[in-house]
XYZ file of C-alpha atoms in Angstrom:
340
model
C 124.195 121.378 55.852
C 124.150 124.900 57.297
C 123.632 125.363 61.063
C 120.165 126.828 60.413
C 119.090 123.821 58.304
C 120.596 121.452 60.868
C 118.568 123.129 63.619
C 115.361 122.899 61.536
C 115.981 119.220 60.811
C 116.536 118.472 64.497
C 113.387 120.372 65.451
C 111.363 118.458 62.856
C 112.701 115.156 64.190
C 111.793 116.073 67.783
C 108.303 117.135 66.697
C 107.795 113.842 64.865
C 108.920 111.878 67.925
C 106.554 113.847 70.152
C 103.693 113.037 67.776
C 104.544 109.343 67.562
C 105.303 108.897 71.277
C 103.160 111.332 73.265
C 103.599 111.508 77.026
C 100.790 110.080 79.161
C 98.207 112.714 79.916
C 98.959 112.998 83.617
C 102.685 112.275 83.486
C 103.794 115.579 85.022
C 106.702 114.385 87.110
C 109.028 116.944 85.528
C 106.816 119.875 86.523
C 105.960 121.670 89.747
C 102.348 122.465 88.833
C 100.557 119.189 89.522
C 97.247 119.855 91.226
C 98.102 117.808 94.322
C 100.822 120.210 95.461
C 98.510 123.236 95.259
C 96.055 121.964 97.887
C 96.468 122.930 101.545
C 94.981 120.054 103.585
C 94.319 122.318 106.570
C 95.701 122.716 110.097
C 96.939 119.802 112.228
C 94.533 117.990 114.553
C 94.981 116.598 118.081
C 93.268 113.194 118.088
C 95.119 111.392 120.865
C 93.121 109.541 123.528
C 92.592 111.517 126.712
C 95.228 110.849 129.382
C 97.424 108.967 126.899
C 101.034 108.614 128.018
C 102.006 107.579 124.492
C 101.382 109.900 121.554
C 101.985 109.454 117.832
C 102.941 112.390 115.599
C 102.607 112.270 111.809
C 105.090 115.086 111.288
C 105.786 114.730 107.556
C 103.141 113.017 105.419
C 104.161 113.694 101.816
C 105.254 111.429 98.993
C 108.419 112.420 97.071
C 106.352 115.148 95.346
C 107.698 118.634 96.231
C 104.583 119.598 98.166
C 104.765 122.968 99.979
C 101.963 121.882 102.341
C 103.377 118.479 103.294
C 106.941 117.778 104.397
C 108.861 114.578 103.685
C 108.446 111.306 105.549
C 108.849 111.871 109.280
C 107.070 110.714 112.397
C 107.546 110.260 116.108
C 106.375 108.168 119.001
C 106.297 110.160 122.246
C 106.354 108.201 125.504
C 106.323 110.080 128.807
C 107.586 113.201 127.011
C 110.493 111.440 125.268
C 110.417 111.488 121.462
C 111.504 108.538 119.339
C 111.835 109.734 115.746
C 110.832 107.715 112.679
C 112.365 108.390 109.252
C 114.102 111.519 108.027
C 112.573 112.710 104.775
C 112.964 116.114 103.175
C 112.508 118.844 105.778
C 112.372 116.425 108.727
C 113.740 118.947 111.215
C 111.263 121.572 110.015
C 108.512 118.987 110.433
C 109.670 118.536 114.024
C 109.606 122.304 114.551
C 106.102 122.546 113.085
C 104.861 119.778 115.374
C 106.573 121.327 118.400
C 104.980 124.731 117.845
C 101.496 123.496 116.886
C 98.772 122.660 119.410
C 99.525 125.717 121.581
C 103.159 124.553 121.853
C 102.125 121.564 123.958
C 105.102 119.555 122.667
C 107.755 122.255 122.470
C 109.793 120.768 125.334
C 109.441 117.218 123.991
C 111.120 118.239 120.740
C 113.874 120.402 122.245
C 117.017 119.796 120.116
C 119.118 118.276 122.959
C 116.426 115.591 123.436
C 116.432 114.371 119.811
C 118.591 111.301 120.384
C 116.798 108.287 118.846
C 115.862 107.701 115.199
C 114.374 104.609 113.524
C 114.692 104.344 109.733
C 112.219 102.134 107.879
C 114.350 101.912 104.724
C 116.992 103.845 102.838
C 115.071 105.372 99.940
C 116.064 109.013 99.552
C 112.579 110.347 100.349
C 112.946 108.782 103.820
C 116.582 109.722 104.491
C 117.460 112.962 102.690
C 116.786 114.902 105.914
C 119.235 112.804 107.932
C 122.179 115.272 107.746
C 119.988 117.897 109.383
C 118.903 115.550 112.188
C 122.533 114.645 112.837
C 123.993 118.148 112.804
C 121.417 120.806 113.648
C 120.332 119.479 117.076
C 124.052 119.332 117.931
C 124.471 122.962 116.865
C 121.592 123.828 119.209
C 122.954 122.015 122.234
C 122.732 118.255 121.903
C 125.728 116.608 123.565
C 124.699 112.943 123.297
C 125.358 111.037 120.060
C 122.368 110.292 117.839
C 121.306 106.631 118.044
C 120.146 105.488 114.597
C 118.428 102.140 113.997
C 117.960 100.840 110.476
C 118.556 98.127 107.893
C 121.907 97.097 106.493
C 123.360 100.070 104.627
C 122.569 102.586 107.360
C 126.186 102.665 108.573
C 127.457 103.369 105.077
C 124.934 106.173 104.656
C 125.902 107.785 107.960
C 129.622 107.422 107.235
C 129.147 109.233 103.942
C 127.228 112.076 105.567
C 129.821 112.565 108.296
C 132.672 112.447 105.783
C 130.978 115.083 103.635
C 130.426 117.435 106.579
C 133.808 117.063 108.297
C 134.960 120.605 107.343
C 131.787 122.028 108.917
C 132.100 119.813 112.004
C 135.760 120.639 112.624
C 135.210 124.377 112.199
C 132.350 124.383 114.707
C 134.450 122.494 117.262
C 137.798 124.226 116.717
C 136.548 127.665 115.659
C 134.968 130.520 117.632
C 131.767 128.526 118.228
C 133.568 125.950 120.387
C 130.879 123.290 119.976
C 131.097 120.044 121.949
C 132.819 117.084 120.283
C 130.147 114.486 121.035
C 126.718 115.642 119.861
C 127.541 115.303 116.146
C 128.487 111.667 116.500
C 126.194 108.806 115.487
C 125.879 105.289 116.871
C 124.384 103.094 114.166
C 122.472 99.917 115.044
C 121.924 97.868 111.882
C 119.732 94.797 111.632
C 119.085 92.343 108.812
C 116.018 90.535 110.119
C 112.947 91.182 112.219
C 112.720 91.051 115.994
C 113.412 93.308 118.961
C 115.831 96.057 117.897
C 115.526 98.406 120.886
C 114.185 98.430 124.428
C 114.401 100.858 127.325
C 112.323 101.609 130.419
C 109.580 103.224 128.307
C 109.382 101.326 125.057
C 110.003 98.066 123.210
C 110.591 98.304 119.456
C 110.252 95.299 117.160
C 111.111 95.432 113.452
C 109.314 93.402 110.792
C 110.344 92.930 107.163
C 108.411 94.539 104.325
C 108.447 93.885 100.585
C 109.206 97.245 98.952
C 110.824 96.793 95.559
C 114.277 95.240 96.035
C 115.477 97.476 98.880
C 115.550 96.067 102.442
C 112.569 97.650 104.195
C 111.014 97.324 107.640
C 108.130 98.511 109.720
C 108.112 98.855 113.501
C 105.813 97.671 116.283
C 106.125 99.940 119.329
C 104.886 98.651 122.687
C 104.622 101.007 125.667
C 102.798 100.734 128.982
C 99.534 102.042 127.538
C 99.550 101.518 123.754
C 100.646 99.290 120.888
C 101.476 101.292 117.765
C 102.571 99.910 114.403
C 104.366 102.263 112.018
C 104.413 100.268 108.805
C 106.667 102.368 106.603
C 106.499 101.682 102.863
C 105.688 98.247 101.511
C 103.161 95.645 100.507
C 101.006 93.454 102.732
C 102.669 90.230 103.865
C 102.715 87.672 106.697
C 105.207 89.625 108.845
C 103.139 92.802 108.498
C 99.971 90.868 109.326
C 101.520 89.427 112.488
C 102.990 92.762 113.617
C 99.650 94.535 113.190
C 97.755 92.017 115.342
C 95.642 93.789 117.986
C 97.421 97.116 117.417
C 95.681 100.112 118.915
C 96.999 102.303 116.107
C 98.367 101.401 112.674
C 100.109 104.146 110.689
C 100.598 103.129 107.076
C 101.133 104.336 103.555
C 98.515 103.568 100.903
C 98.020 103.737 97.145
C 94.889 104.006 95.007
C 93.631 101.154 92.874
C 91.127 103.497 91.245
C 93.694 105.998 89.952
C 97.047 104.150 89.901
C 97.246 104.372 86.109
C 97.481 108.150 86.422
C 100.742 107.852 88.373
C 103.411 110.421 87.333
C 106.132 107.776 87.760
C 106.736 104.110 87.041
C 106.761 103.960 83.233
C 105.374 105.369 80.014
C 102.338 103.097 79.676
C 99.460 102.826 82.137
C 100.068 99.089 82.439
C 103.741 99.592 83.277
C 102.955 102.242 85.890
C 100.426 99.948 87.532
C 102.923 97.076 87.667
C 105.721 99.221 89.099
C 103.629 101.073 91.699
C 102.236 97.849 93.156
C 105.714 96.346 93.402
C 106.421 99.040 96.007
C 103.177 100.101 97.641
C 100.075 98.914 99.460
C 96.714 98.387 97.767
C 93.599 99.570 99.653
C 91.967 96.159 99.227
C 94.970 94.406 100.789
C 95.161 96.907 103.645
C 91.453 96.466 104.370
C 91.842 92.689 104.625
C 94.981 92.972 106.755
C 93.539 95.515 109.193
C 90.303 93.559 109.587
C 92.088 90.260 110.201
C 94.522 91.892 112.647
C 91.676 93.617 114.528
C 93.396 96.995 114.368
C 91.534 99.605 116.399
C 92.461 102.767 114.454
C 94.153 103.330 111.097
C 96.066 106.484 110.104
C 96.995 106.948 106.440
C 100.247 108.686 105.474
C 102.335 108.910 102.286
C 99.150 108.679 100.193
C 99.720 107.975 96.481
C 96.657 109.929 95.399
C 96.487 110.269 91.608
C 92.877 111.424 91.305
C 92.093 113.760 88.401
C 90.760 116.304 88.986
C 92.553 116.085 92.313
C 90.431 115.233 95.346
C 92.423 115.267 98.625
C 90.004 112.768 100.189
C 89.844 110.384 97.221
C 91.948 107.632 98.798
C 90.193 107.902 102.153
C 86.811 107.547 100.447
C 88.064 104.672 98.285
C 89.355 102.882 101.373
C 86.196 103.487 103.421
C 84.211 101.625 100.782
C 86.310 98.577 101.692
C 86.793 99.037 105.438
C 84.296 99.893 108.164
C 86.742 100.587 111.013
C 88.057 103.910 112.291
C 90.438 105.499 109.772
C 91.930 108.974 109.295
C 93.797 110.681 106.481
C 96.699 112.414 108.210
C 98.134 115.906 107.973
C 101.564 117.172 108.957
C 101.845 117.658 112.744
C 98.723 115.626 113.575
C 98.772 113.942 116.999
C 97.089 110.566 117.551
């Protein structure tokens, strides 16, 4: 067969396969033109209680979608002007910079690079950790001399070791070269845990981890207790007894959420609608389950992040409206750099 005939035969075969096995209508995961990533949700809001000593920042609120208006998973608890970082998704350091310079720069000193010394990872999926090299190295470049303290599930040490091994040429040049950087601020102290309970405590804050079911990867949420507030940052995962207990009487619950109304439109999880529905709910939280959990736990305020919104045509408030039909309490759909 000549090359031209071979090419035509291959093209005909591909066309036949495309006809027999068409892609799902909304399966656009290999494209950067999904409607969700074209919508600017608007500027950040300051919604913290007056005189609060403890603030919560939803710094990066995106899913893994490459959204130019929402950065990857990143948050912070701020107690008496000390920031405790949560997760390190894509662009985490830029999310910190955006939060620091929003709100008339009210938090610019809180997020000064030398003060970024504590990080809590909920789990080790790439969309929650791909920004970790930047949080290790860039604050050091800009003056941090203390090691970064990283708390996370088993596997965190291996992840950090790999990052530091990969960047050793950069680290050594900055220390030994003209820059003359300090030899301490790039270092990382990893604190792994394999069960729930108190994982950190200082004079400002107690942090308790609780296990989440999120696929097969070890995953945790955190309950933060300060002098004036109880905040639960749930991370990714389904409702369960440990989550229910941790959320009890929380003043603020920050959690991801999916959409039961539009889950079959998901751009990931399988070729059939049934398969996508099964896979998505093996990882994420249904609105109906969240409504029951929050009501039973008597949560005061809910903040939604990491929203798996598959509405078509895209409605940025679709999940919030779906959830409000199930839940009568105070709930907000977050934006990057919001303060609660």
